[in-house]
Tab-separated table of C-alpha atoms and ligand atoms in Angstrom:
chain	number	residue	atom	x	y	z
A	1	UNK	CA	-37.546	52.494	46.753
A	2	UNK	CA	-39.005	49.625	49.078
A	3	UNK	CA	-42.545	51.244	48.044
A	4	UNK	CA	-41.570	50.924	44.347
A	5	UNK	CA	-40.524	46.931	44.705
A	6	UNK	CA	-43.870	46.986	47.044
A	7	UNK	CA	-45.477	48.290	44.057
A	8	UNK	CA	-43.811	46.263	41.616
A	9	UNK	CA	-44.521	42.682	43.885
A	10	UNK	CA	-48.296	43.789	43.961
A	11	UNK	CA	-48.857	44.223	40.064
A	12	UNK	CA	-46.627	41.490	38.861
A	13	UNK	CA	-48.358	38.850	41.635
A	14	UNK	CA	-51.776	40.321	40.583
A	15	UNK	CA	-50.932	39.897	36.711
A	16	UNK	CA	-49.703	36.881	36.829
A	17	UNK	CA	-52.177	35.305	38.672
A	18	UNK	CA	-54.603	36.721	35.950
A	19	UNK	CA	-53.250	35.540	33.184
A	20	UNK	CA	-54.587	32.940	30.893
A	21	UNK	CA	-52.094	31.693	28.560
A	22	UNK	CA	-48.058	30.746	28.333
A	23	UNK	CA	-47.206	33.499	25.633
A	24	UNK	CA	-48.857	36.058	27.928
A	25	UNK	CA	-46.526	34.598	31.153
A	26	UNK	CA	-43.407	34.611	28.479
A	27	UNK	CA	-44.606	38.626	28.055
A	28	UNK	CA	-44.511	38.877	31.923
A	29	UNK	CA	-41.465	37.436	32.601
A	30	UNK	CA	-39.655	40.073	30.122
A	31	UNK	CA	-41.941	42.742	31.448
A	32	UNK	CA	-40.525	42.644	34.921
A	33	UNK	CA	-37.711	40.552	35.094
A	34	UNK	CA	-36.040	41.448	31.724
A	35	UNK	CA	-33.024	43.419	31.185
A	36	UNK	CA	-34.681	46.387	30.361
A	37	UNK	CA	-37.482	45.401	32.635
A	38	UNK	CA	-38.999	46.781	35.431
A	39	UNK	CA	-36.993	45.504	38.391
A	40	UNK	CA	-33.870	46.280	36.628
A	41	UNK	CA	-35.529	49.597	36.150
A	42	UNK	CA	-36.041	50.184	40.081
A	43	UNK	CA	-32.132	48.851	40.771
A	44	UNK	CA	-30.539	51.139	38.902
A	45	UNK	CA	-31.657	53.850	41.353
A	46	UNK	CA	-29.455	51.741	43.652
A	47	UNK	CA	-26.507	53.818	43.059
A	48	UNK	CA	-28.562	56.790	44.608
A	49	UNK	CA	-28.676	54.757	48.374
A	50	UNK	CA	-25.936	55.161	51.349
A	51	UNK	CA	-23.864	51.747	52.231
A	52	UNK	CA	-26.282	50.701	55.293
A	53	UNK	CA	-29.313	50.514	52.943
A	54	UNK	CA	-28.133	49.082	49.709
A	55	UNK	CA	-27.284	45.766	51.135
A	56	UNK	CA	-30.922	45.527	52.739
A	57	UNK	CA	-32.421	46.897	49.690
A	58	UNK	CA	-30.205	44.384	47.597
A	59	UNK	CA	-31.709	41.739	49.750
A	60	UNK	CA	-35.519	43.128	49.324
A	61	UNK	CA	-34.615	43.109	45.632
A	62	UNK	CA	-33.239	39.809	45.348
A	63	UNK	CA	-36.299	38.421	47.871
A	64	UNK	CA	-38.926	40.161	45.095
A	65	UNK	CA	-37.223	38.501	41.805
A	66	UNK	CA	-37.223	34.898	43.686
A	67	UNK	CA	-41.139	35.611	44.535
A	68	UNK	CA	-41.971	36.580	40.993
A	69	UNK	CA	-40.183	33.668	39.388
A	70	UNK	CA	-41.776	31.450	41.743
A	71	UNK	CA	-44.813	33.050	40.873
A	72	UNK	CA	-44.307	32.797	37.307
A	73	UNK	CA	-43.334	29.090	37.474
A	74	UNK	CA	-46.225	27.964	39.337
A	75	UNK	CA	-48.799	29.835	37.127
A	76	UNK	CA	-46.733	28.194	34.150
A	77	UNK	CA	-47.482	24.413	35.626
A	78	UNK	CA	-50.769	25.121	36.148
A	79	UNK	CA	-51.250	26.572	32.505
A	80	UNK	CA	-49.764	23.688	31.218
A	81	UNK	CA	-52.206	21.224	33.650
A	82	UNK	CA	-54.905	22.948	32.248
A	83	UNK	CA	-54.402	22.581	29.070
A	84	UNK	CA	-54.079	19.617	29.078
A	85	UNK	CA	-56.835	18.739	30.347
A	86	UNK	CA	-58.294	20.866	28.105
A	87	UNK	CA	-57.197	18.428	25.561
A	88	UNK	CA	-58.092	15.721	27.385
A	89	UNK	CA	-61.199	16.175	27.265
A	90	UNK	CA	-61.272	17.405	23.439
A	91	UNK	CA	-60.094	14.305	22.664
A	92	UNK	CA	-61.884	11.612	24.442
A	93	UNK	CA	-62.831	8.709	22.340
A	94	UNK	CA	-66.425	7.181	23.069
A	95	UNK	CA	-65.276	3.483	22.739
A	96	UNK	CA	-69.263	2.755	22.954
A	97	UNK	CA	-69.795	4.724	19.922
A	98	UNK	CA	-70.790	2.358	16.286
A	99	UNK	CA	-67.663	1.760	14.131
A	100	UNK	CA	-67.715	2.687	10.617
A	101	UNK	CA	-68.257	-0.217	8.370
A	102	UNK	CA	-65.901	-0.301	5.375
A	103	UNK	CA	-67.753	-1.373	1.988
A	104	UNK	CA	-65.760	-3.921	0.149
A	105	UNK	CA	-66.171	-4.806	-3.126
A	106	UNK	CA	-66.671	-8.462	-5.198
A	107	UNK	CA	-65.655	-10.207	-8.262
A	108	UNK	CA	-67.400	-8.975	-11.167
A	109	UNK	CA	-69.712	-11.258	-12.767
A	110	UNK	CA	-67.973	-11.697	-15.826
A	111	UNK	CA	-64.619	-12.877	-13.914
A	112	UNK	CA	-66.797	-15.178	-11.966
A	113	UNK	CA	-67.698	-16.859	-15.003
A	114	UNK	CA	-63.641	-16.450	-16.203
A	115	UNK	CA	-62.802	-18.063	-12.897
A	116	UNK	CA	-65.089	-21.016	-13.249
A	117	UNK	CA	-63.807	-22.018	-16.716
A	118	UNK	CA	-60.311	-21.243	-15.538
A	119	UNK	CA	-60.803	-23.833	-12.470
A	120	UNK	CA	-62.422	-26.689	-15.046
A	121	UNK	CA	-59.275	-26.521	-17.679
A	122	UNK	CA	-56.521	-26.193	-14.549
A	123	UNK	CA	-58.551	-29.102	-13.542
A	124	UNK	CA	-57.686	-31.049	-16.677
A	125	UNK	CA	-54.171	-29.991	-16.786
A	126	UNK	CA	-54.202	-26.911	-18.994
A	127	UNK	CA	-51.888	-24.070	-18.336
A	128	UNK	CA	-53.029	-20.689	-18.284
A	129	UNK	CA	-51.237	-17.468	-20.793
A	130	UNK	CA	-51.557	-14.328	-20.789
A	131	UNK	CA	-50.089	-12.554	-24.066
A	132	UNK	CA	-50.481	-8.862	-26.071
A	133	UNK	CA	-53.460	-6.881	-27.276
A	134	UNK	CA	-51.040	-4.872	-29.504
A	135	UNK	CA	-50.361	-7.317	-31.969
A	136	UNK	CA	-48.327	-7.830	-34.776
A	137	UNK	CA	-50.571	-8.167	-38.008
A	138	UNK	CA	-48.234	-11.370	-38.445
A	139	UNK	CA	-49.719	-13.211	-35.300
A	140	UNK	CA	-53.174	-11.834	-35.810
A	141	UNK	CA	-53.459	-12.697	-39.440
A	142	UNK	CA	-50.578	-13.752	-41.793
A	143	UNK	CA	-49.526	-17.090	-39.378
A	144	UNK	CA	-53.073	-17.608	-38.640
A	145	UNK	CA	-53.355	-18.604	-42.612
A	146	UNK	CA	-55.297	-15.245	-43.246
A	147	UNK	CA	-53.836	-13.795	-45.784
A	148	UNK	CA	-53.916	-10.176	-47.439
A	149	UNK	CA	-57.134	-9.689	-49.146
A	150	UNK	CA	-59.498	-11.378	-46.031
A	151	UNK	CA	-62.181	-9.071	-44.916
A	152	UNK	CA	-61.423	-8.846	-41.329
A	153	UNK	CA	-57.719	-7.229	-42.292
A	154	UNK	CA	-59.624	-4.146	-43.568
A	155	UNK	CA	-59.329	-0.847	-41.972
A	156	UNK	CA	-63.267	-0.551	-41.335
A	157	UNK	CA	-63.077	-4.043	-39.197
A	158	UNK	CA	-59.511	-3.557	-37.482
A	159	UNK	CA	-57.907	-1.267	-35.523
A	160	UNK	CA	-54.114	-0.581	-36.598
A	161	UNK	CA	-51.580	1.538	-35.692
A	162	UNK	CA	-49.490	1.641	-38.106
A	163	UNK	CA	-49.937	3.224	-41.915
A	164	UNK	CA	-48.729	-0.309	-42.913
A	165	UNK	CA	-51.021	-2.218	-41.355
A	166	UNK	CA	-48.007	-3.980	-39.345
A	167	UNK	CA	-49.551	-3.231	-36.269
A	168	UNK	CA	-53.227	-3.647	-34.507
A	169	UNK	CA	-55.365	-3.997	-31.478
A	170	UNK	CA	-55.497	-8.036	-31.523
A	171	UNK	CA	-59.198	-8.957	-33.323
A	172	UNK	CA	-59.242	-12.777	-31.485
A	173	UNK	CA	-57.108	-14.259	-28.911
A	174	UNK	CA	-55.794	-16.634	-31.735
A	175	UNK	CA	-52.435	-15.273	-31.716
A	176	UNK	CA	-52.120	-17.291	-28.922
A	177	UNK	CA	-52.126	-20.513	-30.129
A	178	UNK	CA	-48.989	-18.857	-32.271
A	179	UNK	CA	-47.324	-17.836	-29.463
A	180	UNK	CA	-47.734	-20.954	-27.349
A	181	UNK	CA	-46.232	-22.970	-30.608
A	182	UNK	CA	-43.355	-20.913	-31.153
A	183	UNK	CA	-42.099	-21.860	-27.914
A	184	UNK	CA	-41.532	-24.606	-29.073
A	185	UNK	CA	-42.419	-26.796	-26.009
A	186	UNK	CA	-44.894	-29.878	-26.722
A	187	UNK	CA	-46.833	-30.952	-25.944
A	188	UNK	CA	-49.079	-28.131	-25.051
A	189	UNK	CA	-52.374	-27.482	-23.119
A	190	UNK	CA	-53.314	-23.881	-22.449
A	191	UNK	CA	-56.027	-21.795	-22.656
A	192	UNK	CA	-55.794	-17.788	-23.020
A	193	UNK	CA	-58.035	-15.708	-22.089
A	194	UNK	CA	-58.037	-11.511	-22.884
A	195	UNK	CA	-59.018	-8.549	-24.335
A	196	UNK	CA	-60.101	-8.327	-28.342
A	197	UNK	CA	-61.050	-5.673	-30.126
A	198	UNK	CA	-63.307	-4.586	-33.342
A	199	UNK	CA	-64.235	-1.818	-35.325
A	200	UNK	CA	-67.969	-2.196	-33.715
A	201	UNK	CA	-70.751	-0.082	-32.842
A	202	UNK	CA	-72.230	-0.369	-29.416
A	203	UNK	CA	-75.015	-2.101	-28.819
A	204	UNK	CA	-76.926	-4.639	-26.853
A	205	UNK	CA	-74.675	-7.308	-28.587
A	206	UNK	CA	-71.619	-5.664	-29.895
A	207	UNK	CA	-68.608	-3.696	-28.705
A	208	UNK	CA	-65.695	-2.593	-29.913
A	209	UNK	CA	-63.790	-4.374	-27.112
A	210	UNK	CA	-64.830	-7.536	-25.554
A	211	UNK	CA	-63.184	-10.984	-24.073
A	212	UNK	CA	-62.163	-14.124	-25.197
A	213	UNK	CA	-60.768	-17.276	-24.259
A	214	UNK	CA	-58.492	-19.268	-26.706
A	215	UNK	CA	-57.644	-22.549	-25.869
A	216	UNK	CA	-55.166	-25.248	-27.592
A	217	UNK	CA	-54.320	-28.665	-27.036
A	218	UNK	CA	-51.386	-29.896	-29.128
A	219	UNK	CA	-49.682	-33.171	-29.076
A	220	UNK	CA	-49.131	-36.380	-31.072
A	221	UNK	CA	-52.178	-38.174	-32.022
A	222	UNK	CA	-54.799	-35.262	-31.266
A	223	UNK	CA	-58.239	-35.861	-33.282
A	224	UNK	CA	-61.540	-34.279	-33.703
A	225	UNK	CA	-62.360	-37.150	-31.227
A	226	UNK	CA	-60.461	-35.300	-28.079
A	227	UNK	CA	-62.045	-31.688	-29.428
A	228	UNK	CA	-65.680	-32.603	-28.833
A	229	UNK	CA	-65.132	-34.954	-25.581
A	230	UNK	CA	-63.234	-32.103	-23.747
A	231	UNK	CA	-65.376	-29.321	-24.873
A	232	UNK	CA	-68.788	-31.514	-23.945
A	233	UNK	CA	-67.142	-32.208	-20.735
A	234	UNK	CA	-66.327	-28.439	-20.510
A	235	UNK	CA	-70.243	-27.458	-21.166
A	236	UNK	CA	-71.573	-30.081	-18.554
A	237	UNK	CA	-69.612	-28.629	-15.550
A	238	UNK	CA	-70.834	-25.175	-16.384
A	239	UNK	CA	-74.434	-25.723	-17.483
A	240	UNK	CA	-74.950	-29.056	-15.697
A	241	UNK	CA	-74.773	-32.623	-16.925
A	242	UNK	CA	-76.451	-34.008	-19.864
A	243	UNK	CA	-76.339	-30.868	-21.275
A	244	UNK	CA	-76.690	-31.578	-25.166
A	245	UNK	CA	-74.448	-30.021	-27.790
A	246	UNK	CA	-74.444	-29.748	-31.724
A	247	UNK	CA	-70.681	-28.876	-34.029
A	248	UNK	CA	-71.906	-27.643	-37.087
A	249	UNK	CA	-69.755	-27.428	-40.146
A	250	UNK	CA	-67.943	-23.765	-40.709
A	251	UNK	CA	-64.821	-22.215	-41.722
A	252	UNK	CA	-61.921	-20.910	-40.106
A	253	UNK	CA	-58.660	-20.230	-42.311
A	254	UNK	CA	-56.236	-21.568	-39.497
A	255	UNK	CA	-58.448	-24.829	-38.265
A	256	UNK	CA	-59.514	-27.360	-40.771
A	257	UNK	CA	-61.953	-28.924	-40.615
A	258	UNK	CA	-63.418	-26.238	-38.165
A	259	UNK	CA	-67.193	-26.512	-36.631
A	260	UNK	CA	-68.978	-23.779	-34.274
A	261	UNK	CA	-70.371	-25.889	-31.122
A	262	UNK	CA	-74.187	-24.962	-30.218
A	263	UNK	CA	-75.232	-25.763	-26.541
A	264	UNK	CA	-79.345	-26.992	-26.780
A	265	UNK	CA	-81.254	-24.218	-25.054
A	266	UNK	CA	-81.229	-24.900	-21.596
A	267	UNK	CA	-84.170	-22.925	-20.773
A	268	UNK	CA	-86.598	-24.476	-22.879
A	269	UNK	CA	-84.797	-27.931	-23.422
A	270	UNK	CA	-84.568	-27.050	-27.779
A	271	UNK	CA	-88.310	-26.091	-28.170
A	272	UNK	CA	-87.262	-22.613	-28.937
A	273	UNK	CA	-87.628	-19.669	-26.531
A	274	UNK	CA	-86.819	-15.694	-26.238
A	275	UNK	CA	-83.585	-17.024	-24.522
A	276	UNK	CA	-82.250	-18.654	-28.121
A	277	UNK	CA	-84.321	-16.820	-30.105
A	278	UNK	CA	-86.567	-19.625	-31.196
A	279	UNK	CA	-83.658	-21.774	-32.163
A	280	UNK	CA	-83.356	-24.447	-29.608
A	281	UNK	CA	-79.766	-24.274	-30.196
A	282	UNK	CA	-76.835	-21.509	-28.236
A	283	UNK	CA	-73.753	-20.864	-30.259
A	284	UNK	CA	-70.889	-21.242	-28.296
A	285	UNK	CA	-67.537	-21.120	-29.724
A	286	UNK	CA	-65.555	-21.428	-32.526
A	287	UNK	CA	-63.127	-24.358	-32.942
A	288	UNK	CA	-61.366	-26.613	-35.092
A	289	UNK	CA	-58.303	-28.793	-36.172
A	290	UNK	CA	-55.250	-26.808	-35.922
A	291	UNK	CA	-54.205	-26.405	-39.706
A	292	UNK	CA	-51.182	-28.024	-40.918
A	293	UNK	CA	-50.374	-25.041	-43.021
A	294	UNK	CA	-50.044	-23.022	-39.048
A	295	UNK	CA	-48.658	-26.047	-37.247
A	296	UNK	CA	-45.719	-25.587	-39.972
A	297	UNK	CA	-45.440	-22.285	-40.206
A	298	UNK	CA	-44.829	-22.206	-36.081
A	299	UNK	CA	-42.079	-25.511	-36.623
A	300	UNK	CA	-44.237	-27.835	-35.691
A	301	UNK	CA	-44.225	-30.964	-37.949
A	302	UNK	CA	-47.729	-31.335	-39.141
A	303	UNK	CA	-47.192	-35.580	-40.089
A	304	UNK	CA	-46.023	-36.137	-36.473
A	305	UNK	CA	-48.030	-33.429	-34.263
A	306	UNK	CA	-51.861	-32.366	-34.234
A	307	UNK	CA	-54.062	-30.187	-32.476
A	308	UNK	CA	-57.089	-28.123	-32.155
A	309	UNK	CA	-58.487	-25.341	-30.636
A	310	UNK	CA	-61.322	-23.438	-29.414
A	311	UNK	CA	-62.121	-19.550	-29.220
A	312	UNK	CA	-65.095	-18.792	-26.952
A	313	UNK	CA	-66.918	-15.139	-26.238
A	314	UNK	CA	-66.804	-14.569	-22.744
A	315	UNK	CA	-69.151	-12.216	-22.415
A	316	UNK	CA	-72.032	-14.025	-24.136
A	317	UNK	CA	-71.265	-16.975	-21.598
A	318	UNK	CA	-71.583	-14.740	-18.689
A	319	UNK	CA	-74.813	-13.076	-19.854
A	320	UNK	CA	-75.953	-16.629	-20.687
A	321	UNK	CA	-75.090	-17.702	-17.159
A	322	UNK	CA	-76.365	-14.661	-15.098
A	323	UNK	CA	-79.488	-13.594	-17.397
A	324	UNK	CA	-77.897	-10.463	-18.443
A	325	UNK	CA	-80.111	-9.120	-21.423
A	326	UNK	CA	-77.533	-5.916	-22.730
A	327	UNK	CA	-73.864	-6.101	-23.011
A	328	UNK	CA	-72.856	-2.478	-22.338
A	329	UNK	CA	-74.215	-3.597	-18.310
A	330	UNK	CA	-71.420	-5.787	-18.624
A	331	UNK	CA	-68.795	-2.837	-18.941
A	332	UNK	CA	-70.481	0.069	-17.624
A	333	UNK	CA	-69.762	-0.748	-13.975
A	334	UNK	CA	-72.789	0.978	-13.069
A	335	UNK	CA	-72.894	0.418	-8.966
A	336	UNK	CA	-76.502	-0.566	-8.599
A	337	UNK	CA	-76.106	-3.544	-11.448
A	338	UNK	CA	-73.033	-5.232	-10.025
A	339	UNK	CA	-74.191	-5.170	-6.614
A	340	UNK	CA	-76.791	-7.882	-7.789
A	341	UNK	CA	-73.928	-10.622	-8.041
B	1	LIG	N1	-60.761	-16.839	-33.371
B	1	LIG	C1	-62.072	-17.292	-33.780
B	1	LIG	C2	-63.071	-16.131	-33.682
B	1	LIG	O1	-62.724	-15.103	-33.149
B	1	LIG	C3	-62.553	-18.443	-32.953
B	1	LIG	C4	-61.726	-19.705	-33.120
B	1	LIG	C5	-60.656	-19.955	-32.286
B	1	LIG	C6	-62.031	-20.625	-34.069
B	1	LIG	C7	-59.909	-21.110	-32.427
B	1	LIG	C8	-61.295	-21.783	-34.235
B	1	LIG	C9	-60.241	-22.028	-33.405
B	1	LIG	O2	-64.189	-16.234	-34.105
């Protein structure tokens, strides 16, 4: 028997020492110290010994578990050290090492442009909106004064949703200056711009969606006058002073009278050039006196309130302003052409 635990404390030592991971000591541990392991094994042969020996073998046994445990522990602690230095060194972090640079993006050109006109009307004490692209046909058309048989209510030109032509994509950001009325605080000085959309085709000039900015001013004693000094003051701060302008006769149903407002060419100073197309002269915007027919139909009183308004192509400004020859670059986000700004 004392050769079998002499056996057993050689092997078990031996393996243990050997062994390379903590599932493998777990294994060991059940191996030979288990209930149905081997020491167990070798003291149930106890039984078999006279009264002088199986105290001293009891002993011997008891001696043999206490050295394997101890072994077991200690090759369990330094397992564990190694490993972790194991991981240690897997995960050492070379502070010296470059960090990675984190590209961040910029203001696309066209809201640069948005930003700068925002800046000159907050300047002057206009409030900034914000209001649908679904649209009733009501605030697109009907209150705007355009009535039923108008060309740009037709299906080819607007985009509805409705069977009944109720509702549509907004066409202009003129439903705006409907909005703003009905309120029905005065006096009021806003500008909105936004999304419009039209039954286009793409091109270098057209889309089927694009931006605008509206912009109102309504209070009691408004004229023409206040139209032309605030938009000439508007076209100095963003194409520089002494900047000349034209307002040429046109029509709008819900302004009247109503003018467009042509900037001189600033390239060529009005001799005519690629950049207005031989003109000399930039259209601008669209503007007018707010029509007493709309002023009423929103409950404003027309004999004691007037207004006018403005609806400029943002778009157009910002290719004006950056020398961008094709729209679709404007909405194609194409990496390599907004990186330029
Ligand atoms: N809504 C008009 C357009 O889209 C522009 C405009 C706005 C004209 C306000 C007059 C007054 O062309």
């Amino acid at each position: 028997m004392k050769e079998l635990m002499q056996g057993l404390r050689e092997a078990s030592i031996k393996a243990i020492s050997e062994c390379g991971s903590i599932e493998e000591l777990e294994a060991l541990r059940v191996k030979y110290l288990g209930k149905k392991g081997e020491l167990t094994g070798i003291l149930r042969q106890m039984g078999k010994l006279s009264a002088e020996e199986r105290p001293i073998m009891g002993q011997l046994a008891n001696k043999l578990r206490e050295d394997i445990e101890n072994a077991l522990e200690e090759s369990k602690n330094s397992l564990g050290e190694k490993l972790m230095e194991a991981k240690l060194a897997d995960e050492t972090i070379d502070v010296t090492l470059p960090g990675v640079a984190h590209k961040s993006g910029h203001k696309h050109p066209m809201y640069n442009v948005l930003d700068q006109i925002k800046d000159i009307f907050i300047g002057m004490g206009f409030e900034i909106v914000d209001g649908p692209e679904v649209e009733l046909s009501d605030y697109n058309f009907t209150k705007l004064n355009i009535d039923g048989g108008h060309p740009s209510r037709e299906w080819t030109d607007t985009f509805y949703f409705t069977e009944d032509s109720k509702i549509c994509l907004r066409t202009q950001t003129s439903p705006m200056q409907v909005h703003a009325m009905e309120k029905g605080v005065l006096p009021i000085r806003m500008i909105a711009p936004g999304r419009v959309y039209r039954k286009d085709e793409v091109d270098a000039t057209h889309s089927p969606m694009f931006h605008q900015i509206e912009g109102m001013v309504i209070d009691k004693g408004v004229t023409m006058a206040d139209l032309k000094a605030t938009l000439n003051l508007v076209v100095e701060k963003i194409y520089g002073e002494g900047t000349v302008t034209r307002f040429r006769p046109h029509h709008f149903p819900f302004t009247e009278p109503s003018c467009e407002m042509d900037i001189q060419c600033h390239k060529c100073g009005g001799k005519g050039c690629p950049t207005c197309k031989g003109e000399g002269w930039i259209e601008v915007l669209g503007a007018g006196m707010v029509h007493p027919k709309v002023l009423a139909g929103c409950g404003i009183d027309p004999d004691e309130y007037s207004g006018w308004a403005f609806g400029m192509g943002l778009e157009r400004l910002a290719m004006g302003e950056y020398k961008i020859n094709d729209l679709r670059l404007i909405f194609e986000n194409d990496i390599r052409f907004l990186e330029q700004f």
